[in-house]
Coordinates of C-alpha atoms in Angstrom, one line a residue:
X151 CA 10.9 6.0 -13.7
X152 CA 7.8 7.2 -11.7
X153 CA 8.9 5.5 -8.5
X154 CA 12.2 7.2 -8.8
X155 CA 10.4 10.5 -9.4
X156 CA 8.0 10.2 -6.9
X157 CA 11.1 9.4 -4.7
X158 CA 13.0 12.7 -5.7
X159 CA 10.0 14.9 -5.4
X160 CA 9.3 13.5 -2.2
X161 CA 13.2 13.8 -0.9
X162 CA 13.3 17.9 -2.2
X163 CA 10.1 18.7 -0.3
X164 CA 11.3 16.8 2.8
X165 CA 15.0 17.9 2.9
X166 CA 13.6 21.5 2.9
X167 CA 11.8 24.3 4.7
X168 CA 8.1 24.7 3.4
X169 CA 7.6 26.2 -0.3
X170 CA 5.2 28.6 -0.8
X171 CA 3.4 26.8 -4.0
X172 CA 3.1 23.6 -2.2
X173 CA 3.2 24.6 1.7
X174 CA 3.5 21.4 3.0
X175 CA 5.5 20.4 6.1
X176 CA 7.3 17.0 6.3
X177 CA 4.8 14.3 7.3
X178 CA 2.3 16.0 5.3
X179 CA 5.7 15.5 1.8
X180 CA 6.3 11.8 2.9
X181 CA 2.1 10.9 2.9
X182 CA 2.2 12.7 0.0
X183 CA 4.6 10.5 -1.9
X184 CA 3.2 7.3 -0.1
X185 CA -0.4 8.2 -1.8
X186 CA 1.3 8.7 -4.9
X187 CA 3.2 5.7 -5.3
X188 CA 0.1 3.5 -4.7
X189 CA -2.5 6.1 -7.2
X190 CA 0.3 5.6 -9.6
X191 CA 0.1 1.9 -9.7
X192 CA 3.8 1.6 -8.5
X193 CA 2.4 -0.5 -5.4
X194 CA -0.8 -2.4 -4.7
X195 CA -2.3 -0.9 -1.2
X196 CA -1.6 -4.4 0.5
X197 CA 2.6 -3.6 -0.6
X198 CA 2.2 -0.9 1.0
X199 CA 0.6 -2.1 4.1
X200 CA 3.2 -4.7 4.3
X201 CA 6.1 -2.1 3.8
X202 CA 5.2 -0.1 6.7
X203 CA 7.7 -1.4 10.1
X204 CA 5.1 -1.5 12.8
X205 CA 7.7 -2.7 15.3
X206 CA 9.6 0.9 14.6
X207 CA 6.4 3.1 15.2
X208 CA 5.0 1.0 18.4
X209 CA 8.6 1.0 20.1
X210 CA 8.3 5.1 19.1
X211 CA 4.8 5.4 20.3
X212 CA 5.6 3.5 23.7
X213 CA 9.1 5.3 24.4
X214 CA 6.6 8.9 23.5
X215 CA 3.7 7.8 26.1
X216 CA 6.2 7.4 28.7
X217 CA 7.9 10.7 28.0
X218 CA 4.2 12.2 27.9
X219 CA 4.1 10.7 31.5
X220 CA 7.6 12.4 32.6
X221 CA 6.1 15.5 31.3
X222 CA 2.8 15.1 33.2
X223 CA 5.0 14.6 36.4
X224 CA 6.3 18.3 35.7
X225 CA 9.9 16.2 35.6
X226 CA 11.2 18.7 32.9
X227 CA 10.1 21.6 34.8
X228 CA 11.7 20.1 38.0
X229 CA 14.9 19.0 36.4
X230 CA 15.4 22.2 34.5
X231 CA 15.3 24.5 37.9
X232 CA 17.3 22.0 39.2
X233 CA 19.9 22.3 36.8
X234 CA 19.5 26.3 37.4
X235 CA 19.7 25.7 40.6
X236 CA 23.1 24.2 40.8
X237 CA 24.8 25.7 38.1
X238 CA 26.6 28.7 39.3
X239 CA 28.7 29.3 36.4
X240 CA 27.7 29.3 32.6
X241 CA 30.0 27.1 32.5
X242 CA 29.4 24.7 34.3
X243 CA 25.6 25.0 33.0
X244 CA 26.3 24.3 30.0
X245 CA 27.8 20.7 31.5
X246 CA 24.5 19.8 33.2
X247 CA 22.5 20.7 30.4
X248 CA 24.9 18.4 28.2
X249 CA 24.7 15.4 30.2
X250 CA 21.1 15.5 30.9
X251 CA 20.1 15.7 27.6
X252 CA 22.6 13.2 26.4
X253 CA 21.3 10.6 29.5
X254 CA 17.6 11.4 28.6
X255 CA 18.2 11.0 25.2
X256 CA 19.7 7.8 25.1
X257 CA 16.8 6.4 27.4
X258 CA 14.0 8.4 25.1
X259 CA 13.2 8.9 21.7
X260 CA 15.9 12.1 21.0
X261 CA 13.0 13.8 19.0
X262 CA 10.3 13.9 21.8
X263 CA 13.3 15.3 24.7
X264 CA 13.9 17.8 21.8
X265 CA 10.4 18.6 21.7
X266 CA 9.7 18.8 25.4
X267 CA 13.1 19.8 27.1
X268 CA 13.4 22.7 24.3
X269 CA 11.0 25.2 25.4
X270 CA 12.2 24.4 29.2
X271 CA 15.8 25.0 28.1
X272 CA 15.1 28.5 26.7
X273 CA 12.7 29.8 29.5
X274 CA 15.7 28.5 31.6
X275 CA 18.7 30.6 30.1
X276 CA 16.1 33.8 30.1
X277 CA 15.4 33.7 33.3
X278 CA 19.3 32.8 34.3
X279 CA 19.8 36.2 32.0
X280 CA 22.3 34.3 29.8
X281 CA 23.0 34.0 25.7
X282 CA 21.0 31.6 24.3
X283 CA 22.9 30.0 21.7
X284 CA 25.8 28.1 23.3
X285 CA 23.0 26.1 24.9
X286 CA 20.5 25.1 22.1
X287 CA 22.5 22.0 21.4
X288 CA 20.9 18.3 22.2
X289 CA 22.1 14.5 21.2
X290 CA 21.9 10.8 21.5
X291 CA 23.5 7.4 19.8
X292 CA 24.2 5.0 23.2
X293 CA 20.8 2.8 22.8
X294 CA 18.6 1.3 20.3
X295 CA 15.7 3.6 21.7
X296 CA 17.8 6.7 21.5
X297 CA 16.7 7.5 18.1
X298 CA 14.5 6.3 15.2
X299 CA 17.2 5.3 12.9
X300 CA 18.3 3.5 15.9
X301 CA 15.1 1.9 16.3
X302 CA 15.1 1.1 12.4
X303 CA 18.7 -0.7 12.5
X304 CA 17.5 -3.0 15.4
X305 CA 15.0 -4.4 14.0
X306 CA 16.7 -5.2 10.5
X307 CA 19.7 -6.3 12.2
X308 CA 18.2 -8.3 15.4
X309 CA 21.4 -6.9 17.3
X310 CA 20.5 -7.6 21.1
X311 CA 19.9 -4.6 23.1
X312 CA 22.4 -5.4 25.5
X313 CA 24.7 -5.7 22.7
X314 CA 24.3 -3.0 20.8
X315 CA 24.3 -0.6 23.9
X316 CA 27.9 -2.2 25.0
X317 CA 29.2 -1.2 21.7
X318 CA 27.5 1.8 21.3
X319 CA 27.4 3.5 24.9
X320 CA 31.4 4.1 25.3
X321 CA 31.3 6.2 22.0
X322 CA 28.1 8.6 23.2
X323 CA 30.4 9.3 26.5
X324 CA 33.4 10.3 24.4
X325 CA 31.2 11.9 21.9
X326 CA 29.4 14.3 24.8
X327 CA 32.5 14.9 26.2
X328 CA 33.6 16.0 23.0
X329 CA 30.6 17.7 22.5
X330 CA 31.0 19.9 25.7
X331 CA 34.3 20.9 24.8
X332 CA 33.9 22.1 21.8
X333 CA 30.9 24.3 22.8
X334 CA 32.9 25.3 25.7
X335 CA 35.9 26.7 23.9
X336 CA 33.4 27.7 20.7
X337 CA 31.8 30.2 22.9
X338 CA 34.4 30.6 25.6
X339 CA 34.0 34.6 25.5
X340 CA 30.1 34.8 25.8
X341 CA 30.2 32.5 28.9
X342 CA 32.8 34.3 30.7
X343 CA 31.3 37.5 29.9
X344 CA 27.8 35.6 31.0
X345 CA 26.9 35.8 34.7
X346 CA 23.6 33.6 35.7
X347 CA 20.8 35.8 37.2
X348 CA 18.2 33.7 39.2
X349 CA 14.8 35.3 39.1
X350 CA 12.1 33.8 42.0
X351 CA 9.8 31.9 39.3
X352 CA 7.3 30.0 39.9
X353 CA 7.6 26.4 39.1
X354 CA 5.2 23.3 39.1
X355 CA 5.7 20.9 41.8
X356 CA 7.0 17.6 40.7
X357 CA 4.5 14.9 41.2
X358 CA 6.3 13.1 43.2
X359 CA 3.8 9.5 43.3
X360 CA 3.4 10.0 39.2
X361 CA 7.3 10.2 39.2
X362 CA 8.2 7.4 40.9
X363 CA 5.4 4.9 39.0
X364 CA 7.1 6.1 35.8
X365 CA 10.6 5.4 37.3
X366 CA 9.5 1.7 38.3
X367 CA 7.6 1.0 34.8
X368 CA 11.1 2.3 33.1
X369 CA 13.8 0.5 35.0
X370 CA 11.4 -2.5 34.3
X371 CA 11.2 -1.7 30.4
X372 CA 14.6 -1.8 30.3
X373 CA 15.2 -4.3 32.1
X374 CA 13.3 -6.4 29.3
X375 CA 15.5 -4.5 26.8
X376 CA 18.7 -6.4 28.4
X377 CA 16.7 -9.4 28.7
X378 CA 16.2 -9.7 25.3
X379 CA 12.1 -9.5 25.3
X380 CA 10.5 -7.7 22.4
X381 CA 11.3 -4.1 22.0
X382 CA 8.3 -2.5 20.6
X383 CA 5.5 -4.5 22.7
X384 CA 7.8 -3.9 26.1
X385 CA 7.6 -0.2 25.9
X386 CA 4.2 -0.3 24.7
X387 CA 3.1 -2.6 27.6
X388 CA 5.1 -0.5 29.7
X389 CA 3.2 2.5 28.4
X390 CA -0.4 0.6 28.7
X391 CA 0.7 0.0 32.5
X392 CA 1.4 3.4 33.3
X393 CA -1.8 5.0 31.7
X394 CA -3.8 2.1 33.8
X395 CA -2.0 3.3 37.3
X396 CA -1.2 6.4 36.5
X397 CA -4.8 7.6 36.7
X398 CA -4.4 11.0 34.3
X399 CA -6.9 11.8 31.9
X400 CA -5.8 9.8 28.7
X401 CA -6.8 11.8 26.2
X402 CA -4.5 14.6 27.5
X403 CA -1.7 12.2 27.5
X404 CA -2.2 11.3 23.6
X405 CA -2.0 14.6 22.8
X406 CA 1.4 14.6 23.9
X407 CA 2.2 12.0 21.8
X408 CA 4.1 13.1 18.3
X409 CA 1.8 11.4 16.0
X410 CA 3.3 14.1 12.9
X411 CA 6.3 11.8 13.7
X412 CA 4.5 8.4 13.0
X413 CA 2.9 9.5 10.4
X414 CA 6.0 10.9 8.7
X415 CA 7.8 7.8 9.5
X416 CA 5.2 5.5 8.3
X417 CA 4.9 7.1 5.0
X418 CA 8.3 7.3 4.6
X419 CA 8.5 2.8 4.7
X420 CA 5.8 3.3 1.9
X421 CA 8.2 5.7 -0.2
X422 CA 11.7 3.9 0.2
X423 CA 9.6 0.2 -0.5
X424 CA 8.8 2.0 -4.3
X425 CA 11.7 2.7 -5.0
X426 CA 13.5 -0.3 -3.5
X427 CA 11.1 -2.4 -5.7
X428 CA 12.4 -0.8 -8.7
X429 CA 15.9 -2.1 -8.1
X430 CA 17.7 1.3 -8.2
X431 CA 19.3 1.0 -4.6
X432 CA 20.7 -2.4 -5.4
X433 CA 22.2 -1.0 -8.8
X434 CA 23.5 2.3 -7.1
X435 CA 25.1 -0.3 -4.5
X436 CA 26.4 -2.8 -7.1
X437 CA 28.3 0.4 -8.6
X438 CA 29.4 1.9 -5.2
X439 CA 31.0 -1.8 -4.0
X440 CA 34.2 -1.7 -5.0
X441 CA 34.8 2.1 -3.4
X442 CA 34.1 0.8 0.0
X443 CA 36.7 -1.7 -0.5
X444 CA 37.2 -5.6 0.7
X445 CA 38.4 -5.5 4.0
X446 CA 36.2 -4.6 7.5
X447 CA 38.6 -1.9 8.7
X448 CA 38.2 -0.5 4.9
X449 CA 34.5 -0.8 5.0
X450 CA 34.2 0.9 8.5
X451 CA 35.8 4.4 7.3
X452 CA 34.3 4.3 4.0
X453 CA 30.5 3.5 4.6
X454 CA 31.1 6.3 7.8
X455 CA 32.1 9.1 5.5
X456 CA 29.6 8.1 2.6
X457 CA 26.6 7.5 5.6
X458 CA 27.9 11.2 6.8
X459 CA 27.4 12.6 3.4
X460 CA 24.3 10.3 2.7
X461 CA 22.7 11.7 6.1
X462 CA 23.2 15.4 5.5
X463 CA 21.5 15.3 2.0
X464 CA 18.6 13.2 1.9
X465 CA 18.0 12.9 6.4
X466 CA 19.3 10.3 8.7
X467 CA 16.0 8.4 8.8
X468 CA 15.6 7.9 4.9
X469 CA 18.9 7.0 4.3
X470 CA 19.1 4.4 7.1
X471 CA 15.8 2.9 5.3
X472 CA 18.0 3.0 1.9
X473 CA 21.6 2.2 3.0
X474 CA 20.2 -0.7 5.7
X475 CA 19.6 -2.9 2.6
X476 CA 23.1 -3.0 1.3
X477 CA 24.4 -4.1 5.1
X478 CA 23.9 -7.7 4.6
X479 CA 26.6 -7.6 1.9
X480 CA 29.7 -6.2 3.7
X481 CA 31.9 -8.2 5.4
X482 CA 31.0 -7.9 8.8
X483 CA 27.5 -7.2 8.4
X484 CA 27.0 -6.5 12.6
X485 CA 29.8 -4.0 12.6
X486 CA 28.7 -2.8 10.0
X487 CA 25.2 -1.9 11.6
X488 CA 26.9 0.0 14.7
X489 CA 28.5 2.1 12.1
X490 CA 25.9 2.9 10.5
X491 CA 24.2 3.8 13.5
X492 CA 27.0 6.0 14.9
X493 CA 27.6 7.8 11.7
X494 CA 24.1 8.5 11.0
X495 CA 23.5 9.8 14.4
X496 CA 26.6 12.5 14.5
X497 CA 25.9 13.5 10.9
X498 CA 23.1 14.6 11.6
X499 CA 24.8 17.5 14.1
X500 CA 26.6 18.7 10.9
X501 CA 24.2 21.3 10.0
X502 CA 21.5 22.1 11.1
X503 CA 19.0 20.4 8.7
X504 CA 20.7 16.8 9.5
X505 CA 18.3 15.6 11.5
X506 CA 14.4 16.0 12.5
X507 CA 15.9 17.0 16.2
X508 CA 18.2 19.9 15.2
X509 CA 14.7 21.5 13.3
X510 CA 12.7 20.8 16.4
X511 CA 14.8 22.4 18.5
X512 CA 15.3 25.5 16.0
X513 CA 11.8 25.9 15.6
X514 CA 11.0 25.4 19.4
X515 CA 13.5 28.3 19.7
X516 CA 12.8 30.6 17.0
X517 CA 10.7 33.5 18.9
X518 CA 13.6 34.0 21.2
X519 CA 16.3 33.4 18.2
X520 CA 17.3 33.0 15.0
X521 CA 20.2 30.4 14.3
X522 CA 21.8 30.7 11.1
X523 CA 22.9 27.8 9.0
X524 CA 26.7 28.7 9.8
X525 CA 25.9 30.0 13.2
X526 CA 25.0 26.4 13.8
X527 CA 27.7 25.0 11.4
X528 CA 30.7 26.6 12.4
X529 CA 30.4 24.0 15.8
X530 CA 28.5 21.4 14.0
X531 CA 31.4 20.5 11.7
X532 CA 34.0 20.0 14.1
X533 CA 31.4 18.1 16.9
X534 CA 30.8 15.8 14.0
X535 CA 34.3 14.9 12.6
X536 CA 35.7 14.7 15.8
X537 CA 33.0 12.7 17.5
X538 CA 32.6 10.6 14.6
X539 CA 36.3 9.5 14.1
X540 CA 36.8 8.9 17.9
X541 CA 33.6 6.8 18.2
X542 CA 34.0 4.7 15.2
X543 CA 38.0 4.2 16.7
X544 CA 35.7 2.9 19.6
X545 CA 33.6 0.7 18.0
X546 CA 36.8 -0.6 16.7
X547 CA 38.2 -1.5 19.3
X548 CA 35.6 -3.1 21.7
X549 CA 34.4 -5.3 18.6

């Protein structure tokens, strides 16, 4: 009973915006609940230690090092005047802007492109003089690095990285390309009635020798992904590579680094251990069994609509941590894991709390504007049924 409350207080004050009796953000909620269920006595410190997936937070920290690299190199700033440059219709803007987040997404961490690519995005459409909102919309499902549930679901299931991003990759195309329709027609009126400005701004030089050292490293990284090497000690070797050659001041470079992410993540193991030691998730699952029914195909559509549901009320992340356990006992346990990986990655464009990347980019956006919940859900909803059901016809299919 205390796990499980810990648990729930934990979930309201991470599912939410800040409370003004208890103002705390969401890695400040999950440490919160992590100290509570070991002062409690629900877990000894060492259970705790031992629930905490370093393999997930070193793959995170050596994907966000190299990103802190790319932003060193003024890459964002380049690509994003780039992408000005060439765009000559809002239209056609909007494309660019949809594939290069998609691309950079799947081969980063979709939280730190959030982070960084956000503030770029916005001071882009200002100085283009264009509507803001059409464009505030990032995603990312193709790779096991795209994403932390991503990250999470490779290491429980051991699905190569090859593997997973054959499966995987075909739906992200058909989901952006669903994606950038939708927007397209959405907001059909305000980009025809949009015309791009180009102001002379100044932008920062791409460092050009910084660049292409971070190119090399990366192709090599994943390289070692398709190889089948160790995720998590790849990228962080690649990283470790990069800071030795790269010859920046390091301790500008970890400041780049998301560590309100790491933390959240790692108290959030500790948390979902608890209450997975109290047996609760196997009993909700033992009661849940027969509604996702005997057969693969049955189990496919089933566990997607429940992880879609699961997603948008307690986070992708958390429920991935929860729902992973049950995997093993489906019938096709590796189909099984794509699906949850798809499902948990779309649902979380359903509104605009389903996922840690939607708030980042709300929040990176919020002095310029305010998106409503239904501003965002009145394109989230469709983008997520649509993309869902095509990709998991996909995944389908090519397994």
């Amino acid at each position: 009973m205390v796990a499980t409350a810990i648990f729930g207080i934990t979930y309201v004050l991470i599912s939410g915006r800040q409370m003004k009796i208890l103002p705390l953000n969401r890695p400040a909620a999950a440490l919160l609940g992590a100290v509570l269920m070991v002062s409690t006595g629900v877990m000894t410190p060492q259970r705790a230690y031992g629930a905490v997936n370093y393999d997930t937070l070193v793959l995170l920290l050596g994907m966000m090092l190299i990103s802190a690299y790319l932003y060193l190199a003024h890459f964002f700033e380049w690509a994003a005047d780039v992408i000005l440059k060439y765009s000559h219709t809002p239209g056609r803007l909007l494309l660019y802007l949809t594939l290069t987040s998609g691309i950079l997404s799947a081969l980063l961490v979709n939280d730190t492109i959030c982070l960084m690519l956000t503030p770029l995005v916005v001071a882009v459409i200002k100085r283009g003089k264009l509507p803001l909102l059409p464009f505030l919309n990032i995603g990312s499902v193709a790779t096991l690095v795209g994403n932390p549930q991503n990250m999470i679901i490779g290491h429980f299931s051991h699905i190569p990285f090859s593997e997973f991003a054959r499966s995987l990759a075909p739906a992200a195309i058909i989901g952006l390309a669903i994606n950038f329709g939708i927007l397209r027609f959405g907001f059909r009126s305000v980009l025809r009635a949009a015309v791009i400005i180009r102001k002379p701004d100044v932008v920062l030089k791409l460092d050009r020798g910084l660049f292409v050292l971070v190119c090399i490293v990366f192709v090599s990284i994943f390289v070692c992904f398709f190889a089948g090497l160790n995720l998590a000690w790849t990228a962080l070797a690649g990283a470790a590579l990069v800071m030795v050659l790269g010859r920046r001041d390091t301790h500008e470079v970890l400041k780049l680094v998301d560590w309100h992410l790491l933390v959240f993540f790692a108290a959030l193991f500790v948390v979902v251990e608890g209450l997975s030691d109290t047996g609760l998730p196997d009993a909700i699952y033992r009661n849940l069994q027969p509604m996702f029914g005997a057969q693969a195909a049955a189990q496919t559509w089933n566990l997607t609509w429940f992880s879609i549901a699961g997603s948008n009320i307690f986070s992708n992340v958390p429920f991935v941590l929860v729902a992973g356990k049950w995997i093993p006992h489906f019938a096709d346990p590796v189909l099984m894991w794509k699906v949850l990986a798809l499902a948990t990655t779309f649902a979380g464009n359903l509104t605009i709390i389903g996922s840690v990347a939607n708030m980042i980019v709300v929040e990176s956006a919020r002095e310029h504007l305010e998106i409503g919940f239904w501003d965002y859900a009145r394109v989230g909803i469709p983008i997520t049924a649509l993309t869902t059901a095509a990709g998991i016809l996909v995944l389908l299919v090519l397994h």
